[in-house]
Amino acid sequence: PAPLLTLIVGPSEEGHQVGETKKDLVERQGIRQQFWASLLAEAKKKTKLHANISPSQYGWIGAGAGKRGVAYNYVIRKNEGSVELYLDRGRDAEAENKDIFDKFLGAKQEIEKAYGEPLEWQRLDGKRACRIKKTISLGGYPDREKWPQIINGMVDAMMRFEKALGPHI
């Protein structure tokens, strides 16, 4: 009998979509790493807070605030950035995280006065961690032409954040 030959015409539509998704992810990670390199270079001129941090491919970079489970983070997304104090003491520490957050919340007026404007207080009930954050709505990582304004806004916000929250840590 003759061999059975099957005609292969190329990748399936599903395979093509998986390839495009992977390509988009790699591109997005590369852009974020470039954004973080630019932000960290600018931040280093003004503050030592993130001086020992390397650029990453992820949507956030952070530095410890001097206490276990308390970090100052920069976050960049597609349409906006933010700075945050992230509280997460680890596994089985949900109650401790909430207690720490509540202590900060008790000083909310003093903290916001020192910061100069309202902050977003996210206790995140039902989740382990908590955060206090400020959204910077100047653009996101794809907006290369806006990077100088976004970066300056985020670095300024982080410096004010550290000044306002630092005494309470």
PDB file of C-alpha atoms in Angstrom:
ATOM      1  CA  PRO A   1       0.000   0.000   0.000  1.00  0.00           C
ATOM      2  CA  ALA A   2       1.069   3.572  -0.687  1.00  0.00           C
ATOM      3  CA  PRO A   3       2.005   5.876   2.260  1.00  0.00           C
ATOM      4  CA  LEU A   4      -0.670   8.253   3.495  1.00  0.00           C
ATOM      5  CA  LEU A   5       0.526  11.833   3.129  1.00  0.00           C
ATOM      6  CA  THR A   6      -1.087  14.692   5.012  1.00  0.00           C
ATOM      7  CA  LEU A   7      -0.842  18.208   3.689  1.00  0.00           C
ATOM      8  CA  ILE A   8       0.293  20.660   6.386  1.00  0.00           C
ATOM      9  CA  VAL A   9      -0.688  24.213   5.566  1.00  0.00           C
ATOM     10  CA  GLY A  10       0.749  26.082   8.558  1.00  0.00           C
ATOM     11  CA  PRO A  11      -0.115  26.935  12.109  1.00  0.00           C
ATOM     12  CA  SER A  12      -3.715  26.876  13.196  1.00  0.00           C
ATOM     13  CA  GLU A  13      -5.512  30.121  14.006  1.00  0.00           C
ATOM     14  CA  GLU A  14      -5.260  29.196  17.687  1.00  0.00           C
ATOM     15  CA  GLY A  15      -1.504  28.645  17.403  1.00  0.00           C
ATOM     16  CA  HIS A  16      -1.129  31.981  15.631  1.00  0.00           C
ATOM     17  CA  GLN A  17      -3.028  33.767  18.425  1.00  0.00           C
ATOM     18  CA  VAL A  18      -0.840  32.159  21.103  1.00  0.00           C
ATOM     19  CA  GLY A  19       2.249  33.338  19.217  1.00  0.00           C
ATOM     20  CA  GLU A  20       0.903  36.904  18.967  1.00  0.00           C
ATOM     21  CA  THR A  21       0.045  36.949  22.674  1.00  0.00           C
ATOM     22  CA  LYS A  22       3.586  35.838  23.578  1.00  0.00           C
ATOM     23  CA  LYS A  23       5.060  38.455  21.235  1.00  0.00           C
ATOM     24  CA  ASP A  24       2.912  41.197  22.844  1.00  0.00           C
ATOM     25  CA  LEU A  25       3.962  40.084  26.338  1.00  0.00           C
ATOM     26  CA  VAL A  26       7.679  40.174  25.477  1.00  0.00           C
ATOM     27  CA  GLU A  27       7.276  43.615  23.880  1.00  0.00           C
ATOM     28  CA  ARG A  28       5.335  44.949  26.902  1.00  0.00           C
ATOM     29  CA  GLN A  29       7.978  43.596  29.296  1.00  0.00           C
ATOM     30  CA  GLY A  30      10.757  45.244  27.295  1.00  0.00           C
ATOM     31  CA  ILE A  31       8.981  48.601  27.279  1.00  0.00           C
ATOM     32  CA  ARG A  32       8.383  48.426  31.029  1.00  0.00           C
ATOM     33  CA  GLN A  33      12.042  47.597  31.648  1.00  0.00           C
ATOM     34  CA  GLN A  34      13.050  50.686  29.635  1.00  0.00           C
ATOM     35  CA  PHE A  35      10.518  52.789  31.544  1.00  0.00           C
ATOM     36  CA  TRP A  36      11.897  51.603  34.907  1.00  0.00           C
ATOM     37  CA  ALA A  37      15.474  52.292  33.800  1.00  0.00           C
ATOM     38  CA  SER A  38      14.482  55.883  32.945  1.00  0.00           C
ATOM     39  CA  LEU A  39      12.497  56.350  36.162  1.00  0.00           C
ATOM     40  CA  LEU A  40      15.250  54.953  38.394  1.00  0.00           C
ATOM     41  CA  ALA A  41      17.880  57.155  36.733  1.00  0.00           C
ATOM     42  CA  GLU A  42      15.742  60.233  37.372  1.00  0.00           C
ATOM     43  CA  ALA A  43      14.777  59.174  40.904  1.00  0.00           C
ATOM     44  CA  LYS A  44      18.448  58.613  41.820  1.00  0.00           C
ATOM     45  CA  LYS A  45      19.066  62.325  41.219  1.00  0.00           C
ATOM     46  CA  LYS A  46      16.477  63.268  43.868  1.00  0.00           C
ATOM     47  CA  THR A  47      16.212  60.472  46.442  1.00  0.00           C
ATOM     48  CA  LYS A  48      18.090  57.382  47.613  1.00  0.00           C
ATOM     49  CA  LEU A  49      14.916  55.398  48.289  1.00  0.00           C
ATOM     50  CA  HIS A  50      15.127  53.159  45.198  1.00  0.00           C
ATOM     51  CA  ALA A  51      18.854  53.703  44.489  1.00  0.00           C
ATOM     52  CA  ASN A  52      19.732  49.998  44.826  1.00  0.00           C
ATOM     53  CA  ILE A  53      16.825  48.705  42.747  1.00  0.00           C
ATOM     54  CA  SER A  54      17.320  47.369  39.214  1.00  0.00           C
ATOM     55  CA  PRO A  55      14.823  47.871  36.380  1.00  0.00           C
ATOM     56  CA  SER A  56      12.461  44.940  35.938  1.00  0.00           C
ATOM     57  CA  GLN A  57      10.057  43.716  33.303  1.00  0.00           C
ATOM     58  CA  TYR A  58       7.119  43.738  35.674  1.00  0.00           C
ATOM     59  CA  GLY A  59       4.468  46.369  36.303  1.00  0.00           C
ATOM     60  CA  TRP A  60       5.942  47.380  39.658  1.00  0.00           C
ATOM     61  CA  ILE A  61       9.235  47.934  41.426  1.00  0.00           C
ATOM     62  CA  GLY A  62       9.661  48.416  45.144  1.00  0.00           C
ATOM     63  CA  ALA A  63      11.983  49.062  48.018  1.00  0.00           C
ATOM     64  CA  GLY A  64      11.630  48.155  51.664  1.00  0.00           C
ATOM     65  CA  ALA A  65      10.518  50.871  54.041  1.00  0.00           C
ATOM     66  CA  GLY A  66      12.719  49.671  56.891  1.00  0.00           C
ATOM     67  CA  LYS A  67      10.179  47.298  58.440  1.00  0.00           C
ATOM     68  CA  ARG A  68       9.416  43.726  57.380  1.00  0.00           C
ATOM     69  CA  GLY A  69       6.483  43.560  54.989  1.00  0.00           C
ATOM     70  CA  VAL A  70       6.266  47.318  54.370  1.00  0.00           C
ATOM     71  CA  ALA A  71       7.387  48.552  50.939  1.00  0.00           C
ATOM     72  CA  TYR A  72       7.349  51.704  48.863  1.00  0.00           C
ATOM     73  CA  ASN A  73       6.326  50.654  45.339  1.00  0.00           C
ATOM     74  CA  TYR A  74       6.138  52.351  41.986  1.00  0.00           C
ATOM     75  CA  VAL A  75       3.473  50.848  39.691  1.00  0.00           C
ATOM     76  CA  ILE A  76       3.044  51.465  35.948  1.00  0.00           C
ATOM     77  CA  ARG A  77       0.099  50.298  33.866  1.00  0.00           C
ATOM     78  CA  LYS A  78      -1.072  50.894  30.344  1.00  0.00           C
ATOM     79  CA  ASN A  79      -2.901  54.145  31.111  1.00  0.00           C
ATOM     80  CA  GLU A  80      -1.565  55.356  34.470  1.00  0.00           C
ATOM     81  CA  GLY A  81       1.028  55.001  37.159  1.00  0.00           C
ATOM     82  CA  SER A  82       0.916  55.066  40.941  1.00  0.00           C
ATOM     83  CA  VAL A  83       3.001  55.092  44.068  1.00  0.00           C
ATOM     84  CA  GLU A  84       2.009  52.998  47.043  1.00  0.00           C
ATOM     85  CA  LEU A  85       2.872  51.841  50.499  1.00  0.00           C
ATOM     86  CA  TYR A  86       2.228  48.111  50.311  1.00  0.00           C
ATOM     87  CA  LEU A  87       1.642  46.191  53.539  1.00  0.00           C
ATOM     88  CA  ASP A  88       2.157  42.440  53.447  1.00  0.00           C
ATOM     89  CA  ARG A  89       3.868  40.673  56.341  1.00  0.00           C
ATOM     90  CA  GLY A  90       3.493  37.301  54.622  1.00  0.00           C
ATOM     91  CA  ARG A  91       1.502  34.122  54.944  1.00  0.00           C
ATOM     92  CA  ASP A  92      -0.893  33.923  57.900  1.00  0.00           C
ATOM     93  CA  ALA A  93      -0.426  37.644  58.644  1.00  0.00           C
ATOM     94  CA  GLU A  94      -3.699  39.018  57.297  1.00  0.00           C
ATOM     95  CA  ALA A  95      -4.840  40.241  60.728  1.00  0.00           C
ATOM     96  CA  GLU A  96      -1.440  41.833  61.388  1.00  0.00           C
ATOM     97  CA  ASN A  97      -1.556  43.591  58.003  1.00  0.00           C
ATOM     98  CA  LYS A  98      -5.015  44.960  58.783  1.00  0.00           C
ATOM     99  CA  ASP A  99      -3.871  46.172  62.216  1.00  0.00           C
ATOM    100  CA  ILE A 100      -0.910  48.007  60.680  1.00  0.00           C
ATOM    101  CA  PHE A 101      -3.168  49.546  58.040  1.00  0.00           C
ATOM    102  CA  ASP A 102      -5.662  50.643  60.699  1.00  0.00           C
ATOM    103  CA  LYS A 103      -2.877  52.405  62.600  1.00  0.00           C
ATOM    104  CA  PHE A 104      -1.988  54.351  59.457  1.00  0.00           C
ATOM    105  CA  LEU A 105      -5.677  55.049  58.904  1.00  0.00           C
ATOM    106  CA  GLY A 106      -5.874  56.521  62.392  1.00  0.00           C
ATOM    107  CA  ALA A 107      -3.342  59.128  61.270  1.00  0.00           C
ATOM    108  CA  LYS A 108      -5.030  59.714  57.893  1.00  0.00           C
ATOM    109  CA  GLN A 109      -5.594  63.477  58.344  1.00  0.00           C
ATOM    110  CA  GLU A 110      -2.019  64.082  59.465  1.00  0.00           C
ATOM    111  CA  ILE A 111      -0.600  61.920  56.631  1.00  0.00           C
ATOM    112  CA  GLU A 112      -2.730  63.534  53.914  1.00  0.00           C
ATOM    113  CA  LYS A 113      -1.896  67.008  55.233  1.00  0.00           C
ATOM    114  CA  ALA A 114       1.828  66.184  55.043  1.00  0.00           C
ATOM    115  CA  TYR A 115       1.345  64.690  51.546  1.00  0.00           C
ATOM    116  CA  GLY A 116      -0.606  67.720  50.358  1.00  0.00           C
ATOM    117  CA  GLU A 117      -3.689  65.981  48.956  1.00  0.00           C
ATOM    118  CA  PRO A 118      -5.981  62.985  49.531  1.00  0.00           C
ATOM    119  CA  LEU A 119      -4.650  59.448  49.143  1.00  0.00           C
ATOM    120  CA  GLU A 120      -6.403  56.177  48.275  1.00  0.00           C
ATOM    121  CA  TRP A 121      -6.783  54.002  51.379  1.00  0.00           C
ATOM    122  CA  GLN A 122      -7.262  50.351  50.357  1.00  0.00           C
ATOM    123  CA  ARG A 123      -7.693  47.998  53.303  1.00  0.00           C
ATOM    124  CA  LEU A 124      -8.517  45.220  50.826  1.00  0.00           C
ATOM    125  CA  ASP A 125     -10.737  43.221  53.166  1.00  0.00           C
ATOM    126  CA  GLY A 126     -10.848  39.596  52.065  1.00  0.00           C
ATOM    127  CA  LYS A 127      -7.249  39.780  50.835  1.00  0.00           C
ATOM    128  CA  ARG A 128      -4.032  39.379  52.759  1.00  0.00           C
ATOM    129  CA  ALA A 129      -2.322  42.692  51.930  1.00  0.00           C
ATOM    130  CA  CYS A 130      -3.318  46.361  52.222  1.00  0.00           C
ATOM    131  CA  ARG A 131      -2.126  49.483  50.454  1.00  0.00           C
ATOM    132  CA  ILE A 132      -2.142  53.248  50.589  1.00  0.00           C
ATOM    133  CA  LYS A 133      -1.658  54.729  47.162  1.00  0.00           C
ATOM    134  CA  LYS A 134      -1.712  57.749  44.915  1.00  0.00           C
ATOM    135  CA  THR A 135      -2.629  57.365  41.252  1.00  0.00           C
ATOM    136  CA  ILE A 136      -0.677  59.424  38.743  1.00  0.00           C
ATOM    137  CA  SER A 137      -2.982  59.940  35.742  1.00  0.00           C
ATOM    138  CA  LEU A 138      -0.456  61.394  33.285  1.00  0.00           C
ATOM    139  CA  GLY A 139      -0.234  58.334  31.027  1.00  0.00           C
ATOM    140  CA  GLY A 140       1.179  54.821  31.032  1.00  0.00           C
ATOM    141  CA  TYR A 141       4.144  52.824  29.809  1.00  0.00           C
ATOM    142  CA  PRO A 142       3.106  52.865  26.104  1.00  0.00           C
ATOM    143  CA  ASP A 143       3.118  56.711  26.094  1.00  0.00           C
ATOM    144  CA  ARG A 144       6.858  57.183  25.430  1.00  0.00           C
ATOM    145  CA  GLU A 145       6.446  60.848  24.513  1.00  0.00           C
ATOM    146  CA  LYS A 146       4.925  61.453  27.965  1.00  0.00           C
ATOM    147  CA  TRP A 147       7.554  59.506  29.925  1.00  0.00           C
ATOM    148  CA  PRO A 148       9.372  62.618  31.210  1.00  0.00           C
ATOM    149  CA  GLN A 149       6.134  64.034  32.695  1.00  0.00           C
ATOM    150  CA  ILE A 150       4.978  60.644  34.003  1.00  0.00           C
ATOM    151  CA  ILE A 151       8.360  59.926  35.585  1.00  0.00           C
ATOM    152  CA  ASN A 152       8.625  63.380  37.167  1.00  0.00           C
ATOM    153  CA  GLY A 153       5.082  63.044  38.512  1.00  0.00           C
ATOM    154  CA  MET A 154       5.774  59.604  39.966  1.00  0.00           C
ATOM    155  CA  VAL A 155       9.125  60.557  41.529  1.00  0.00           C
ATOM    156  CA  ASP A 156       7.630  63.722  43.042  1.00  0.00           C
ATOM    157  CA  ALA A 157       4.692  61.700  44.398  1.00  0.00           C
ATOM    158  CA  MET A 158       7.047  59.070  45.881  1.00  0.00           C
ATOM    159  CA  MET A 159       9.184  61.709  47.619  1.00  0.00           C
ATOM    160  CA  ARG A 160       6.075  63.300  49.156  1.00  0.00           C
ATOM    161  CA  PHE A 161       4.778  59.819  50.003  1.00  0.00           C
ATOM    162  CA  GLU A 162       7.942  58.910  51.900  1.00  0.00           C
ATOM    163  CA  LYS A 163       7.943  62.260  53.711  1.00  0.00           C
ATOM    164  CA  ALA A 164       4.278  61.890  54.757  1.00  0.00           C
ATOM    165  CA  LEU A 165       4.311  58.184  55.666  1.00  0.00           C
ATOM    166  CA  GLY A 166       7.881  57.715  56.903  1.00  0.00           C
ATOM    167  CA  PRO A 167       7.313  59.126  60.402  1.00  0.00           C
ATOM    168  CA  HIS A 168       4.446  56.631  60.907  1.00  0.00           C
ATOM    169  CA  ILE A 169       6.486  53.593  59.934  1.00  0.00           C
TER     170      ILE A 169
END
